Short mmCIF file of C-alpha atoms in Angstrom, two decimals:
data_model
loop_
_atom_site.label_atom_id
_atom_site.label_comp_id
_atom_site.label_asym_id
_atom_site.label_seq_id
_atom_site.Cartn_x
_atom_site.Cartn_y
_atom_site.Cartn_z
CA MET A 8 -56.97 3.95 12.28
CA PRO A 9 -54.67 4.50 9.27
CA GLY A 10 -53.39 1.47 7.35
CA PRO A 11 -49.72 0.55 7.05
CA ARG A 12 -47.59 3.01 5.15
CA THR A 13 -46.02 1.79 1.96
CA THR A 14 -43.31 3.36 -0.06
CA THR A 15 -44.01 3.45 -3.74
CA VAL A 16 -40.85 3.13 -5.76
CA PRO A 17 -40.90 4.93 -9.12
CA SER A 18 -40.79 2.61 -12.12
CA ASP A 19 -37.46 3.97 -13.38
CA GLU A 20 -35.85 3.02 -10.08
CA LEU A 21 -37.35 -0.45 -10.21
CA ARG A 22 -36.23 -0.88 -13.82
CA TRP A 23 -32.70 0.14 -12.86
CA ALA A 24 -32.61 -2.34 -9.96
CA ARG A 25 -34.07 -5.23 -11.96
CA THR A 26 -31.74 -4.64 -14.91
CA TYR A 27 -28.64 -4.44 -12.77
CA CYS A 28 -29.48 -7.34 -10.48
CA THR A 29 -30.58 -9.73 -13.23
CA GLU A 30 -27.25 -9.53 -15.03
CA TYR A 31 -25.26 -9.44 -11.81
CA GLY A 32 -27.09 -12.54 -10.59
CA LEU A 33 -26.04 -14.46 -13.72
CA PHE A 34 -22.46 -13.43 -13.10
CA ILE A 35 -22.54 -14.40 -9.39
CA SER A 36 -24.04 -17.83 -10.19
CA ALA A 37 -21.39 -18.57 -12.80
CA ARG A 38 -18.61 -17.39 -10.48
CA ARG A 39 -19.70 -19.77 -7.71
CA GLU A 40 -19.31 -22.80 -9.99
CA ALA A 41 -16.10 -21.77 -11.74
CA LYS A 42 -13.56 -22.87 -9.14
CA THR A 43 -14.16 -26.58 -9.63
CA THR A 44 -13.59 -27.40 -13.30
CA LYS A 45 -12.15 -25.91 -16.44
CA ALA A 46 -15.53 -26.21 -18.20
CA ALA A 47 -17.19 -24.19 -15.43
CA ALA A 48 -14.38 -21.62 -15.52
CA LEU A 49 -14.77 -21.20 -19.27
CA GLU A 50 -18.51 -20.83 -18.81
CA LEU A 51 -17.77 -18.12 -16.25
CA THR A 52 -15.57 -16.17 -18.63
CA SER A 53 -18.24 -16.28 -21.30
CA THR A 54 -21.11 -15.45 -18.93
CA ALA A 55 -19.14 -12.74 -17.13
CA THR A 56 -18.05 -11.06 -20.33
CA GLU A 57 -21.58 -10.96 -21.71
CA SER A 58 -23.41 -10.19 -18.44
CA LEU A 59 -21.05 -7.45 -17.33
CA ARG A 60 -21.09 -5.76 -20.74
CA ASP A 61 -24.89 -6.00 -20.86
CA MET A 62 -25.03 -4.59 -17.34
CA ALA A 63 -22.79 -1.67 -18.28
CA ASP A 64 -24.78 -0.90 -21.42
CA ALA A 65 -28.15 -1.13 -19.69
CA THR A 66 -27.00 0.88 -16.69
CA GLU A 67 -25.69 3.56 -19.02
CA ASP A 68 -28.95 3.57 -21.02
CA LEU A 69 -31.10 3.79 -17.89
CA GLY A 70 -29.06 6.70 -16.59
CA VAL A 71 -28.32 7.95 -13.13
CA LEU A 72 -31.16 7.99 -10.60
CA ALA A 73 -29.76 10.81 -8.46
CA PRO A 74 -27.76 13.73 -9.84
CA ALA A 75 -25.37 13.54 -6.87
CA ALA A 76 -24.50 9.96 -7.89
CA LYS A 77 -23.46 10.84 -11.45
CA ASP A 78 -19.71 10.34 -10.94
CA THR A 79 -20.19 7.05 -9.08
CA HIS A 80 -22.66 5.85 -11.72
CA GLU A 81 -20.24 6.64 -14.56
CA HIS A 82 -17.32 5.04 -12.73
CA LEU A 83 -19.43 1.91 -12.15
CA ILE A 84 -20.10 1.65 -15.89
CA GLU A 85 -16.38 2.01 -16.67
CA SER A 86 -15.48 -0.58 -14.04
CA LEU A 87 -18.07 -3.06 -15.33
CA ARG A 88 -16.58 -2.79 -18.80
CA ALA A 89 -13.03 -3.18 -17.45
CA VAL A 90 -13.96 -6.37 -15.57
CA ALA A 91 -15.77 -7.73 -18.64
CA ASP A 92 -12.66 -7.07 -20.73
CA GLY A 93 -10.53 -8.84 -18.12
CA TYR A 94 -12.71 -11.96 -18.26
CA ALA A 95 -12.61 -11.90 -22.07
CA ALA A 96 -8.81 -11.65 -21.99
CA ALA A 97 -8.57 -14.53 -19.51
CA GLN A 98 -10.49 -17.02 -21.65
CA ASP A 99 -7.62 -18.19 -23.88
CA ARG A 100 -5.27 -18.51 -20.93
CA ILE A 101 -7.85 -20.57 -19.00
CA GLU A 102 -8.35 -22.92 -21.96
CA SER A 103 -4.63 -23.73 -21.95
CA LEU A 104 -4.42 -24.51 -18.21
CA PRO A 105 -3.73 -28.12 -17.20
CA ASP A 106 -6.42 -30.00 -15.26
CA THR A 107 -3.97 -30.79 -12.46
CA GLY A 108 -3.81 -27.87 -10.06
CA PHE A 109 -6.49 -26.07 -12.03
CA GLY A 110 -8.00 -24.13 -9.13
CA ALA A 111 -4.80 -22.30 -8.18
CA ALA A 112 -3.82 -21.66 -11.79
CA PHE A 113 -7.29 -20.33 -12.56
CA ALA A 114 -7.12 -17.96 -9.59
CA ALA A 115 -3.72 -16.71 -10.78
CA VAL A 116 -5.05 -16.01 -14.30
CA LEU A 117 -7.99 -14.05 -12.90
CA ALA A 118 -5.72 -12.12 -10.56
CA ALA A 119 -3.49 -11.17 -13.49
CA GLN A 120 -6.34 -10.19 -15.83
CA ILE A 121 -8.81 -8.63 -13.39
CA GLY A 122 -6.92 -7.84 -10.21
CA SER A 123 -9.03 -5.77 -7.83
CA LYS A 124 -11.38 -4.42 -10.52
CA GLU A 125 -14.16 -6.74 -9.34
CA ASN A 126 -13.85 -5.25 -5.86
CA ASP A 127 -14.14 -1.79 -7.42
CA VAL A 128 -17.46 -2.78 -9.01
CA GLU A 129 -18.78 -4.11 -5.70
CA ASP A 130 -17.63 -1.01 -3.82
CA LEU A 131 -19.21 1.34 -6.37
CA PHE A 132 -22.44 -0.62 -6.33
CA GLU A 133 -22.49 -0.50 -2.52
CA ASP A 134 -21.98 3.26 -2.70
CA LEU A 135 -24.95 3.62 -5.03
CA SER A 136 -27.11 1.24 -3.01
CA SER A 137 -26.55 3.35 0.11
CA ARG A 138 -28.36 6.26 -1.60
CA SER A 139 -32.10 6.38 -1.00
CA GLU A 140 -33.08 6.42 -4.68
CA TYR A 141 -31.24 3.17 -5.27
CA ALA A 142 -31.78 1.54 -1.88
CA ARG A 143 -35.58 1.65 -2.11
CA ALA A 144 -35.61 -0.11 -5.45
CA LEU A 145 -32.97 -2.66 -4.53
CA ASP A 146 -34.75 -3.50 -1.30
CA GLN A 147 -38.08 -4.09 -3.03
CA ASP A 148 -36.91 -6.06 -6.05
CA ARG A 149 -37.11 -9.87 -5.81
CA VAL A 150 -34.17 -10.45 -8.14
CA CYS A 151 -31.97 -8.11 -6.09
CA ALA A 152 -33.02 -9.91 -2.92
CA GLY A 153 -31.94 -13.19 -4.52
CA VAL A 154 -28.57 -11.76 -5.53
CA ARG A 155 -27.96 -10.46 -2.03
CA TYR A 156 -28.86 -13.89 -0.66
CA MET A 157 -26.35 -15.55 -3.04
CA GLN A 158 -23.70 -13.11 -1.82
CA GLY A 159 -24.53 -13.87 1.80
CA ASN A 160 -25.86 -10.35 2.56
#
């Protein structure tokens, strides 16, 4: 009787998944804490700026895993950089916010600086993760599993 079938994921796919999910996980963790205090919000802007830029650079360096995903891959990199720039631009405005009513003011600053660009990143990533080359790696990587758990997926 044959043993269970396993799918071997090529190392470049695993490297892509681990690189993306590690940085994205740092960003998600910081974002969860940011709504409560100014210090946490400032930590988010710093972490988001660095993590998202690192993610864009690494994703660009690793390259596209499927030729048909080239446009999506390139748009994801552009969107990651745009969101990182938005967080960087928000930092000074967040520092000047009063402690009273901080949560609503913080949300307004992010809306003005980032708008729906974060949703674009998530949509593009979901598009890539629906492709078999990406899905296999994302499904088998522990870090990616942890990020999906943090997101409630």
